[in-house]
Every structure is written in C-alpha cells, then in structure tokens.
C-alpha cells in the first residue's frame, strides 16, 4: 500500500491501521522521515524508548549479522506488550536493500511475530528498490514517501514548536521566519529551537518582524531580492549594484535569474488574484510579499499587467537557458535581463 497524499499520511500517523505490520518511510528529507517514524513509533508501543519493547537496528547490524533482522522481528516482547523493531538505513547498498525487503515481506505476511510493528527509515529510494517494491506490494505493509516541506507545513511546524515553549510569532514575523528557514526539516527544527531560546521559553512573548532583525541578521540572498525588485521598479542603477553585490557575496548569475523569475511569479500571482476579485493588499500577502516591501510592490502592481509580464517571460526563460550554457558570462546575462526589465518598467511609468 502506498500513502502519498498528505491527508492520508496524517490520518495514518494519527491512527495507524492495526492490520499494517510493516511501514517503510523514505525520502530525501531525512528530517521528515525521522519525524514521521517517531510519531508512528509513539502510536505503536507505549514505551518507544524502552529496550525491552523496542529493537533499534542500523545498516551495520545487518552487515555484521545477516539473520539479526528476522530474529528481532520473530522475537516476543520481554514485558509482554507489543514489540517494535526499527531499522534505519543510511547508505544505499543493494544487498541491504534486498535483505530488508525479504524481512519486510515475511513480516507483512505474518510469518514472524505478527504482533510486532516493523518501521524502516530510508533515504530517497528509487523505483528499482526491492524494499520499496515490497512495501508497496505487500497487503499488510505501507510505503510513505516524504517530500520537501511546503511553506504551509513549515509554518505549522514553527507555530507548534514555539507554542510548546510558550512563545509565538505574529503573522508578518512568521512569514519572514519561514521564508528564511532551510527546507530540510532537521536543520529547520534546530533553527526553531534556537529562536525559542532567543525569545525566552515560557515568557509568553509574541514577537514581531522587527524583533527578529537581530536574530536573523542579513539574508544571504537579500541582494538578489533587491536586484529583482529594483529591476521591476525601473531602477536600473540600483539593480546593477545589487547584482554586483550579490556576485561579490558568492551568488552566481543563474541564482540572479531565478530570483528575477520568482519576483515575476509573485507579480503574476498578485495580478491574477486581483483579476479574480481580491484586493491588492490581500493579493500581495497571498503571494508571499513581505510587509516591508509591500508598498513598493503595490506601486509596481499598479503599473505592470499580466499581458506585459507574458511578453517578458520569454526573456527570463532565454536568460535561464543561456546561464546554463558552459562558459557563458552568466553575471552579464543577468545584468542584461535586469536592464531589459528596468527599461520596460520605465516605459510603463515606473
């Protein structure tokens, strides 16, 4: 069985199907894999950290003892409760993949201890993985792929983690903090915990975006964001200065073109929402515009149109392709694109 849709996964994690004995959780973001495995372990046994109820295995255990995994799955709980076997695979190795797949199949079919729960944590398994195929095919098993968190998932994680420490962020601060967090959940969680310490656990404080300025420091990609905003605002000299500053900070031409494309996307989304009846400020917030940039962004929204953005899109795509050509002067390509956009912005009255 495959559980790929988020609502199905959340329902399963909240209330696992008792018929499912084996669960494979895999994906590129090991932080999400670990969080889901921990949540499932907590639902599977009363004491997920008790060595009498739980067996924790790794790649090394399978390598050193080929029969260890099935032996643990066949064993009974020493305390008489339900048993949990967790396997963490951190390396890609065909022999380990096959060994885990065989054990999962046998356990799902009830040939070992049918009262035990088997949870496997793995990286980004391909379609040819025997373990993945076994989990997807077996009747009493589940395969849960883990994809990169969406901004909404990250925002929920921030709110819930901070709430557990008795602190919070207001809406603009939450938007700012989420936009600056890495998408790998393990690293993101560390940053959230660091923020909780900064705000003071148990203080009941609700921080604003201004309160976070000292904590966040200077955003590494701020120069690229500034360059895109200046280009669409018709300020060529400022856009060029920001691009050159970004280059000095180590940001290459392709990143600049992506930043310009992302800014165009925000303008397009805002204008589309407005065409469908939304107010300008409401549409800008829904498009992810930070409150400090809102006034300038809305000034640009009044000048640009969806038709003008459509005419500009081929230039952005061409610049993106050109930057990916071997030996291309990508910083000059990005500056030329900014020049093109700023020129059109000036003709629109910006």
Tab-separated table of N, CA and C in Angstrom, residues 231-233 260-272 275 297 300-317 337 341 344-345 348 350:
chain	number	residue	atom	x	y	z
A	231	UNK	N	14.786	46.094	-10.495
A	231	UNK	CA	14.603	45.954	-11.940
A	231	UNK	C	13.136	46.168	-12.316
A	232	UNK	N	12.225	45.518	-11.610
A	232	UNK	CA	10.808	45.662	-11.930
A	232	UNK	C	10.279	47.036	-11.525
A	233	UNK	N	11.031	47.732	-10.695
A	233	UNK	CA	10.640	49.090	-10.317
A	233	UNK	C	11.257	50.153	-11.191
A	260	UNK	N	14.839	36.787	-10.256
A	260	UNK	CA	14.015	37.643	-11.124
A	260	UNK	C	12.763	36.894	-11.564
A	261	UNK	N	12.931	35.607	-11.910
A	261	UNK	CA	11.783	34.798	-12.301
A	261	UNK	C	10.787	34.632	-11.166
A	262	UNK	N	11.302	34.459	-9.946
A	262	UNK	CA	10.422	34.307	-8.788
A	262	UNK	C	9.651	35.600	-8.521
A	263	UNK	N	10.319	36.727	-8.703
A	263	UNK	CA	9.643	38.013	-8.488
A	263	UNK	C	8.554	38.219	-9.532
A	264	UNK	N	8.856	37.862	-10.772
A	264	UNK	CA	7.842	37.932	-11.823
A	264	UNK	C	6.646	37.056	-11.456
A	265	UNK	N	6.929	35.873	-10.888
A	265	UNK	CA	5.860	34.968	-10.481
A	265	UNK	C	4.969	35.580	-9.409
A	266	UNK	N	5.568	36.322	-8.456
A	266	UNK	CA	4.769	36.978	-7.421
A	266	UNK	C	3.884	38.062	-8.011
A	267	UNK	N	4.437	38.831	-8.962
A	267	UNK	CA	3.627	39.848	-9.636
A	267	UNK	C	2.471	39.201	-10.391
A	268	UNK	N	2.776	38.096	-11.093
A	268	UNK	CA	1.735	37.420	-11.868
A	268	UNK	C	0.630	36.886	-10.951
A	269	UNK	N	1.021	36.259	-9.858
A	269	UNK	CA	0.023	35.702	-8.937
A	269	UNK	C	-0.836	36.813	-8.338
A	270	UNK	N	-0.203	37.911	-7.958
A	270	UNK	CA	-0.948	39.026	-7.374
A	270	UNK	C	-1.961	39.585	-8.363
A	271	UNK	N	-1.526	39.810	-9.601
A	271	UNK	CA	-2.422	40.360	-10.625
A	271	UNK	C	-3.544	39.389	-10.959
A	272	UNK	N	-3.233	38.095	-10.945
A	272	UNK	CA	-4.268	37.091	-11.216
A	272	UNK	C	-5.318	37.085	-10.119
A	275	UNK	N	-7.473	40.109	-10.508
A	275	UNK	CA	-8.418	39.954	-11.624
A	275	UNK	C	-9.608	39.105	-11.201
A	297	UNK	N	6.013	47.116	-3.799
A	297	UNK	CA	5.452	46.063	-4.644
A	297	UNK	C	4.100	46.485	-5.210
A	300	UNK	N	4.383	48.806	-8.056
A	300	UNK	CA	4.699	48.127	-9.308
A	300	UNK	C	3.490	47.393	-9.872
A	301	UNK	N	2.678	46.817	-8.988
A	301	UNK	CA	1.477	46.099	-9.438
A	301	UNK	C	0.554	47.023	-10.219
A	302	UNK	N	0.485	48.303	-9.810
A	302	UNK	CA	-0.391	49.245	-10.498
A	302	UNK	C	0.102	49.568	-11.904
A	303	UNK	N	1.401	49.337	-12.152
A	303	UNK	CA	1.956	49.653	-13.474
A	303	UNK	C	2.023	48.441	-14.402
A	304	UNK	N	2.402	47.299	-13.861
A	304	UNK	CA	2.526	46.095	-14.681
A	304	UNK	C	1.148	45.473	-14.924
A	305	UNK	N	1.058	44.717	-15.994
A	305	UNK	CA	-0.162	43.970	-16.302
A	305	UNK	C	0.225	42.534	-16.616
A	306	UNK	N	-0.745	41.646	-16.600
A	306	UNK	CA	-0.472	40.247	-16.949
A	306	UNK	C	0.046	40.137	-18.377
A	307	UNK	N	-0.471	40.984	-19.267
A	307	UNK	CA	-0.026	40.941	-20.664
A	307	UNK	C	1.435	41.360	-20.793
A	308	UNK	N	1.832	42.383	-20.036
A	308	UNK	CA	3.231	42.816	-20.060
A	308	UNK	C	4.148	41.736	-19.489
A	309	UNK	N	3.711	41.076	-18.433
A	309	UNK	CA	4.522	40.003	-17.845
A	309	UNK	C	4.646	38.830	-18.807
A	310	UNK	N	3.569	38.527	-19.544
A	310	UNK	CA	3.627	37.446	-20.533
A	310	UNK	C	4.639	37.766	-21.633
A	311	UNK	N	4.704	39.045	-22.026
A	311	UNK	CA	5.677	39.420	-23.057
A	311	UNK	C	7.110	39.336	-22.540
A	312	UNK	N	7.267	39.487	-21.228
A	312	UNK	CA	8.604	39.453	-20.623
A	312	UNK	C	9.084	38.031	-20.330
A	313	UNK	N	8.162	37.098	-20.126
A	313	UNK	CA	8.511	35.736	-19.721
A	313	UNK	C	9.529	35.061	-20.641
A	314	UNK	N	9.410	35.173	-21.994
A	314	UNK	CA	10.413	34.526	-22.862
A	314	UNK	C	11.835	35.016	-22.615
A	315	UNK	N	11.980	36.302	-22.258
A	315	UNK	CA	13.320	36.833	-21.971
A	315	UNK	C	13.918	36.178	-20.735
A	316	UNK	N	13.079	35.953	-19.721
A	316	UNK	CA	13.558	35.307	-18.499
A	316	UNK	C	13.966	33.860	-18.788
A	317	UNK	N	13.140	33.150	-19.552
A	317	UNK	CA	13.458	31.760	-19.896
A	317	UNK	C	14.729	31.672	-20.733
A	337	UNK	N	19.412	41.029	-18.500
A	337	UNK	CA	17.994	40.781	-18.233
A	337	UNK	C	17.432	41.886	-17.340
A	341	UNK	N	14.287	44.478	-18.195
A	341	UNK	CA	13.111	44.648	-17.345
A	341	UNK	C	12.983	46.076	-16.876
A	344	UNK	N	11.617	48.321	-19.616
A	344	UNK	CA	10.171	48.193	-19.811
A	344	UNK	C	9.417	48.833	-18.657
A	345	UNK	N	9.958	48.688	-17.436
A	345	UNK	CA	9.304	49.312	-16.281
A	345	UNK	C	9.262	50.823	-16.431
A	348	UNK	N	6.604	51.908	-18.626
A	348	UNK	CA	5.285	51.788	-18.002
A	348	UNK	C	5.016	52.894	-16.982
A	350	UNK	N	7.170	53.678	-14.326
A	350	UNK	CA	7.809	53.442	-13.029
A	350	UNK	C	9.158	54.166	-12.927
